[in-house]
mmCIF file of C-alpha atoms in Angstrom:
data_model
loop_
_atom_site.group_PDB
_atom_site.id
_atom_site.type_symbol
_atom_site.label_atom_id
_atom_site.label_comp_id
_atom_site.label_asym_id
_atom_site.label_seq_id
_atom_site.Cartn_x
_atom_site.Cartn_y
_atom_site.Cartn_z
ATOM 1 C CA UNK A 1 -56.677 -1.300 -26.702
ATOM 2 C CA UNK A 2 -54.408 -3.536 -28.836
ATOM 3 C CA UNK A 3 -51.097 -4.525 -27.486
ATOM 4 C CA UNK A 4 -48.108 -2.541 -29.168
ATOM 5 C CA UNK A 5 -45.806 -4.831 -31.201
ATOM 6 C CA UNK A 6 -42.154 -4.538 -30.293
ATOM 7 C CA UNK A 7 -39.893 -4.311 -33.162
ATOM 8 C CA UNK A 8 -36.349 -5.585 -32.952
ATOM 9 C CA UNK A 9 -35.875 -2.102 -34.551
ATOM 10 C CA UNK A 10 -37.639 -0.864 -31.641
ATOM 11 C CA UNK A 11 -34.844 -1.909 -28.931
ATOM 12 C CA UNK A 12 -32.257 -1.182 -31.085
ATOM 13 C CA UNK A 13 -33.232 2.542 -31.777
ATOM 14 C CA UNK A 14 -34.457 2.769 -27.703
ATOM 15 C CA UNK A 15 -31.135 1.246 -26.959
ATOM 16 C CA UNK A 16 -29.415 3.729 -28.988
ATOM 17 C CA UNK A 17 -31.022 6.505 -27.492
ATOM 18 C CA UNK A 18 -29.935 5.482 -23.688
ATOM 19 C CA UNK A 19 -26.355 5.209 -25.272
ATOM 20 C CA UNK A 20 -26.332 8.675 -26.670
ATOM 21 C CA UNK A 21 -27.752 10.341 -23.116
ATOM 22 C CA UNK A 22 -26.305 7.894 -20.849
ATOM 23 C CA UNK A 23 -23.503 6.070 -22.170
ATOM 24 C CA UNK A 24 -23.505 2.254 -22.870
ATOM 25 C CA UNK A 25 -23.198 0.664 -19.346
ATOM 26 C CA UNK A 26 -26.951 1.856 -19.542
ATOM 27 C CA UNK A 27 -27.881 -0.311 -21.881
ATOM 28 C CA UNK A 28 -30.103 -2.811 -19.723
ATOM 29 C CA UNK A 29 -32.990 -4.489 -20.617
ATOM 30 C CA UNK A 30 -35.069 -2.241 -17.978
ATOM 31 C CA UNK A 31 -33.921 0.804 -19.228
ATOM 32 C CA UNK A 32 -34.833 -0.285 -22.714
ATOM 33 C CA UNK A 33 -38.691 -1.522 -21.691
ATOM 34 C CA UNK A 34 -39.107 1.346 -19.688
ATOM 35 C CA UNK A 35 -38.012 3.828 -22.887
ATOM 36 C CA UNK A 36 -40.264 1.545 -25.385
ATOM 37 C CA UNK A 37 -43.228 1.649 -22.269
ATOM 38 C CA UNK A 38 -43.349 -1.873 -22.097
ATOM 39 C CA UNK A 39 -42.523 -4.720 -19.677
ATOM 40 C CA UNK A 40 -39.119 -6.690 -20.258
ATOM 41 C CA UNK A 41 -40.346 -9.628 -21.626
ATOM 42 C CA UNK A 42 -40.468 -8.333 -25.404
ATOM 43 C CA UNK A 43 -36.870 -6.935 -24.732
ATOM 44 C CA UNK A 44 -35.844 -10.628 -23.993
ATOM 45 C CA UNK A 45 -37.327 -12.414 -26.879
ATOM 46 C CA UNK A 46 -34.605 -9.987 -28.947
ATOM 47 C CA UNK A 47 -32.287 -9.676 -26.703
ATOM 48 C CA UNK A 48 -31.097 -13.333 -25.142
ATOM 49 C CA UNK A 49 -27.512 -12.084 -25.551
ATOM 50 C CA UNK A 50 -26.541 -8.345 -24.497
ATOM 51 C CA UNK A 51 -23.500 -8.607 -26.684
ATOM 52 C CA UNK A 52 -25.319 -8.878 -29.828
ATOM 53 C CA UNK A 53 -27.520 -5.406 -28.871
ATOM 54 C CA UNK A 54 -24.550 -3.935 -28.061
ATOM 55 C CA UNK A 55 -22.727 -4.993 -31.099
ATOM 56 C CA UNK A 56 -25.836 -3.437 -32.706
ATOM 57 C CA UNK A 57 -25.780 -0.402 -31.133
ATOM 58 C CA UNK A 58 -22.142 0.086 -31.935
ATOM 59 C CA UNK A 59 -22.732 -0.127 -35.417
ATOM 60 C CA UNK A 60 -25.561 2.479 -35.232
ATOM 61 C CA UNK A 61 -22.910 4.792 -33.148
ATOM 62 C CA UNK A 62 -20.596 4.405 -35.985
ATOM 63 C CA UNK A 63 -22.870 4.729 -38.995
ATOM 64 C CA UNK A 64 -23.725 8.093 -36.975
ATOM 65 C CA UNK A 65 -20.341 9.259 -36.184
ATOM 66 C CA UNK A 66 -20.009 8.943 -40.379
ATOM 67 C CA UNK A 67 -22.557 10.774 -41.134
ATOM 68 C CA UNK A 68 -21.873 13.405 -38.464
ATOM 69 C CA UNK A 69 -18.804 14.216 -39.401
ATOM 70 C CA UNK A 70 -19.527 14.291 -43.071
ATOM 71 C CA UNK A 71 -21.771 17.148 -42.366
ATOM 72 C CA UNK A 72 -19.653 19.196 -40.143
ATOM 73 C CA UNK A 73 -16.216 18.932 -42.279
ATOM 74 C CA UNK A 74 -14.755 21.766 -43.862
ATOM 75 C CA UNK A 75 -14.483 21.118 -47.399
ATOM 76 C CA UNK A 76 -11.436 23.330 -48.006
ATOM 77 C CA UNK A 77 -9.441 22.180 -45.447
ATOM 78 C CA UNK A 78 -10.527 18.190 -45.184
ATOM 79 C CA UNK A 79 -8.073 16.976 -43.036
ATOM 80 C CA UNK A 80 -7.764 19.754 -40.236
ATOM 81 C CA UNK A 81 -11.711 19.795 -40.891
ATOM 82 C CA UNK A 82 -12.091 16.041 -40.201
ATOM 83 C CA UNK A 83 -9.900 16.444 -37.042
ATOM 84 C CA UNK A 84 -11.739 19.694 -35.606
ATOM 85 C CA UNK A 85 -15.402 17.799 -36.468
ATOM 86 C CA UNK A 86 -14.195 14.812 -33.821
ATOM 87 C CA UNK A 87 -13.508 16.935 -31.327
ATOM 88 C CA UNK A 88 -16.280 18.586 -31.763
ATOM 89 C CA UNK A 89 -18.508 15.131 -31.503
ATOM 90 C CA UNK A 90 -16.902 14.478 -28.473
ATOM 91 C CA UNK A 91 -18.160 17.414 -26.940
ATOM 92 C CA UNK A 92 -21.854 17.635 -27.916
ATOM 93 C CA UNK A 93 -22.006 13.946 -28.036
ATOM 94 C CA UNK A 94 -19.736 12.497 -25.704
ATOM 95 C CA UNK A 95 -21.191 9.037 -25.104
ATOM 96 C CA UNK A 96 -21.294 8.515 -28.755
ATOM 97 C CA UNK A 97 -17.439 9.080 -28.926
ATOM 98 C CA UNK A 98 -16.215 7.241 -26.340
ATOM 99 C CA UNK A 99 -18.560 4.250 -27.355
ATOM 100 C CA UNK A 100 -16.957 4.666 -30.746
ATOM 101 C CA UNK A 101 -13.371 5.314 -29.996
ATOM 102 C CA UNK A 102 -13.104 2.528 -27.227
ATOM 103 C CA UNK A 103 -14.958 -0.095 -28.916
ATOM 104 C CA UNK A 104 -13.169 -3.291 -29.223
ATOM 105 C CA UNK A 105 -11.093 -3.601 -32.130
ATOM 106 C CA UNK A 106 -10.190 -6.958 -33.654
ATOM 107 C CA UNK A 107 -7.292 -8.208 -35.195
ATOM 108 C CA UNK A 108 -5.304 -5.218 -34.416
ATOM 109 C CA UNK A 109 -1.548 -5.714 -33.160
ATOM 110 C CA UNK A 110 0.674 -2.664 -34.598
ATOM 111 C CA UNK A 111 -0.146 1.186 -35.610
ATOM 112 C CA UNK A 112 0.045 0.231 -38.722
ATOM 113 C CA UNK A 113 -2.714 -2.433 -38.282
ATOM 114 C CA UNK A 114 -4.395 0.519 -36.531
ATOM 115 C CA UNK A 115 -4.065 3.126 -39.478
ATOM 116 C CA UNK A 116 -4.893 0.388 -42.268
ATOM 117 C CA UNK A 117 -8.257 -0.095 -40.077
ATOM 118 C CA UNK A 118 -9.442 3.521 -39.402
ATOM 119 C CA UNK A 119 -8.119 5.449 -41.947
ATOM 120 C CA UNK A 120 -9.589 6.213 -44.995
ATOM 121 C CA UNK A 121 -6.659 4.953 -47.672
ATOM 122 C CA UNK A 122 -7.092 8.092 -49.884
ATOM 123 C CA UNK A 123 -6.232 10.395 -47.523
ATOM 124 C CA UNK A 124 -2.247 9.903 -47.273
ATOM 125 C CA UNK A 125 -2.294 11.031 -51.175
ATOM 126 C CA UNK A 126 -4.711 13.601 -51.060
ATOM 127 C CA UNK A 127 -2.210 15.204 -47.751
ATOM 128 C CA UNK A 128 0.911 14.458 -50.157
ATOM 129 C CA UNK A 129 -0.600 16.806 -52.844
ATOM 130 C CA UNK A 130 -1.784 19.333 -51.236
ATOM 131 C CA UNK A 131 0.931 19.789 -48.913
ATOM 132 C CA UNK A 132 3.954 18.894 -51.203
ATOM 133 C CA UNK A 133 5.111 16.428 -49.385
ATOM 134 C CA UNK A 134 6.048 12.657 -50.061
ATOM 135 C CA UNK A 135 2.909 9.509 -49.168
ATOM 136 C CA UNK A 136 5.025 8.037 -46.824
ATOM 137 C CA UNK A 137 5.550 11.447 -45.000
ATOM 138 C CA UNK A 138 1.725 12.334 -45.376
ATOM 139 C CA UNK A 139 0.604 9.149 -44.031
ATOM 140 C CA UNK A 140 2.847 9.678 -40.616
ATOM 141 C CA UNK A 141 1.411 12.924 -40.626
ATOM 142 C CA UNK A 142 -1.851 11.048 -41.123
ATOM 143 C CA UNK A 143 -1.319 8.218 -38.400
ATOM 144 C CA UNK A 144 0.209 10.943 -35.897
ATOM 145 C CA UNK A 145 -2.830 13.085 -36.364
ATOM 146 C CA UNK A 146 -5.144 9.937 -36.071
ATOM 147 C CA UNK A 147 -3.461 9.242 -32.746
ATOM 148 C CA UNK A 148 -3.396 12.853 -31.375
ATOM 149 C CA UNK A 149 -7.230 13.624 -32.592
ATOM 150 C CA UNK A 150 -8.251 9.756 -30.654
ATOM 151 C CA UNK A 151 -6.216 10.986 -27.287
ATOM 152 C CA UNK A 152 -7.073 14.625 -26.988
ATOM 153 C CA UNK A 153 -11.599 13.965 -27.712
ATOM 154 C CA UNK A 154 -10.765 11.599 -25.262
ATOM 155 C CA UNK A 155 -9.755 14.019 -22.582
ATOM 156 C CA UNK A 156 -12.262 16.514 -24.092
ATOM 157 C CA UNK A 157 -14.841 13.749 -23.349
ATOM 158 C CA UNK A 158 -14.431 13.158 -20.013
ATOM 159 C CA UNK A 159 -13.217 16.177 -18.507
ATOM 160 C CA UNK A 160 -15.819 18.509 -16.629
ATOM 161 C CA UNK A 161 -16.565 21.092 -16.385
ATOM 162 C CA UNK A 162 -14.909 20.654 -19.823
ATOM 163 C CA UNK A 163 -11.714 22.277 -21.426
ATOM 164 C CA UNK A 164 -13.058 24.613 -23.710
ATOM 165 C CA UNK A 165 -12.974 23.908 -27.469
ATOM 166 C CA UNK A 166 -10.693 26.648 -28.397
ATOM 167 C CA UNK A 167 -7.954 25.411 -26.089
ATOM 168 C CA UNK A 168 -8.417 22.154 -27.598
ATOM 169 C CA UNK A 169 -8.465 23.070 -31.479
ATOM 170 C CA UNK A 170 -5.405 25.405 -30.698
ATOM 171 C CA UNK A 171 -3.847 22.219 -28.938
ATOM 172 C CA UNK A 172 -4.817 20.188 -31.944
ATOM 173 C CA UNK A 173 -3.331 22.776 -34.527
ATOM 174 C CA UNK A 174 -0.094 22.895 -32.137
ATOM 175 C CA UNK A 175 0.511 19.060 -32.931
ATOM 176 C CA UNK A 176 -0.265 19.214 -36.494
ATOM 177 C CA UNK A 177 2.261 21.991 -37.322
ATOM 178 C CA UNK A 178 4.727 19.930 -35.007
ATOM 179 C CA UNK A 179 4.053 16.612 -36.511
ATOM 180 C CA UNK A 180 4.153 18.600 -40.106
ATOM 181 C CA UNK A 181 7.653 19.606 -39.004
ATOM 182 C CA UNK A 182 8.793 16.335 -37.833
ATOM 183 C CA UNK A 183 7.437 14.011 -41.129
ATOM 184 C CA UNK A 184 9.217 16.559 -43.291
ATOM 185 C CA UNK A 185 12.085 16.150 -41.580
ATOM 186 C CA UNK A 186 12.389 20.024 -40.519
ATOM 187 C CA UNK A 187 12.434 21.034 -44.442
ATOM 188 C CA UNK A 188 10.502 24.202 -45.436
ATOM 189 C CA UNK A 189 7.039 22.717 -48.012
ATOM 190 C CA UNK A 190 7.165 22.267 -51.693
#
C-alpha cells in the first residue's frame, strides 16, 4: 500500500477540526497525526513553529465565523440580526467564538482603535438611516452594541449548563433599546 501524502492543507483542516470540538489548547501535533492517521513526523515538517498553525487556524475560524453569520442574518433587521447570529455561534460553536473573539489583536490601544478594526465602516450610516438618528450617534450605538454582543457570547460560551438563548437575546434587546436611548440623548426617533 502506498504511503498517504500529508498536505499542509491536511494539518491545517485536521487542526481546524480539533479547534472546533475541542478548543485550541488542543491543537498539538499528536492530536493532529492521530486525526490525519499518521505518525508526527509529517506534522513536523509543516509545523516547526505552533504559532504559525495556529495563526492559520485562526484565519480559517474567522473566514468561518464570516460566512456563518452571513447565512444566519436577518436581512430586514441587519444589525439586531448580526448581533442575535453571534450569539447564536457562540452557542452551537463555542470553541470557534472564543478562538475568534479572544484572539490577539494588534495595534489596538483605544475603542475607537477597536471599532475601526471590527466593524464594518458602512454600518454606522446604514443605523443613522434607518433609525433617524445622527452617524456619530449610530456609531456609539454601533460600538456599544459591538461591546455588549463580544461580553454577553462570551458568558453564553462558557457557561454550563448554558443560559438559555432567549434569556440572552432578551438581555441583548434590553441593551440595545437602552443604548438607543442613551446615543439619542433620551429624544423620541425621527
Amino acid at each position: 500500500m502506498p504511503k498517504q501524502r500529508i498536505t499542509k492543507e491536511m494539518v491545517v483542516d485536521a487542526a481546524f477540526e480539533i479547534a472546533k470540538s475541542s478548543g485550541m489548547e488542543q491543537v498539538l501535533v499528536k492530536n493532529i497525526a492521530d486525526r490525519i492517521g499518521c505518525s508526527v513526523q509529517p506534522i513536523y515538517s509543516y509545523c516547526r513553529n505552533m504559532d504559525g498553525l495556529r495563526r492559520d487556524v485562526a484565519a480559517r475560524v474567522r473566514c468561518f465565523v464570516r460566512e456563518y453569520v452571513a447565512e444566519r442574518i436577518d436581512r430586514d433587521d441587519l444589525f439586531r440580526g448580526t448581533g442575535r447570529a453571534y450569539i447564536q455561534l457562540a452557542k452551537e460553536q463555542p470553541h470557534l467564538y472564543k478562538i475568534f473573539i479572544l484572539h490577539r489583536r494588534e495595534g489596538i490601544s483605544s475603542l475607537e482603535d477597536l471599532y475601526r478594526a471590527e466593524a464594518d465602516s458602512g454600518t454606522a450610516g446604514l443605523l443613522a438611516d434607518k433609525l433617524g438618528i445622527s452617524a456619530e450617534q449610530a456609531r456609539q450605538l454601533h460600538l456599544n452594541m459591538l461591546i455588549y454582543t463580544i461580553g454577553i457570547g462570551t458568558v453564553f460560551s462558557v457557561t454550563t449548563p448554558g443560559i438559555s438563548a432567549d434569556e440572552i437575546y432578551g438581555q441583548q434587546e434590553s441593551a440595545y433599546e437602552a443604548f438607543l436611548n442613551q446615543a439619542m440623548g433620551g429624544k423620541e426617533r425621527k
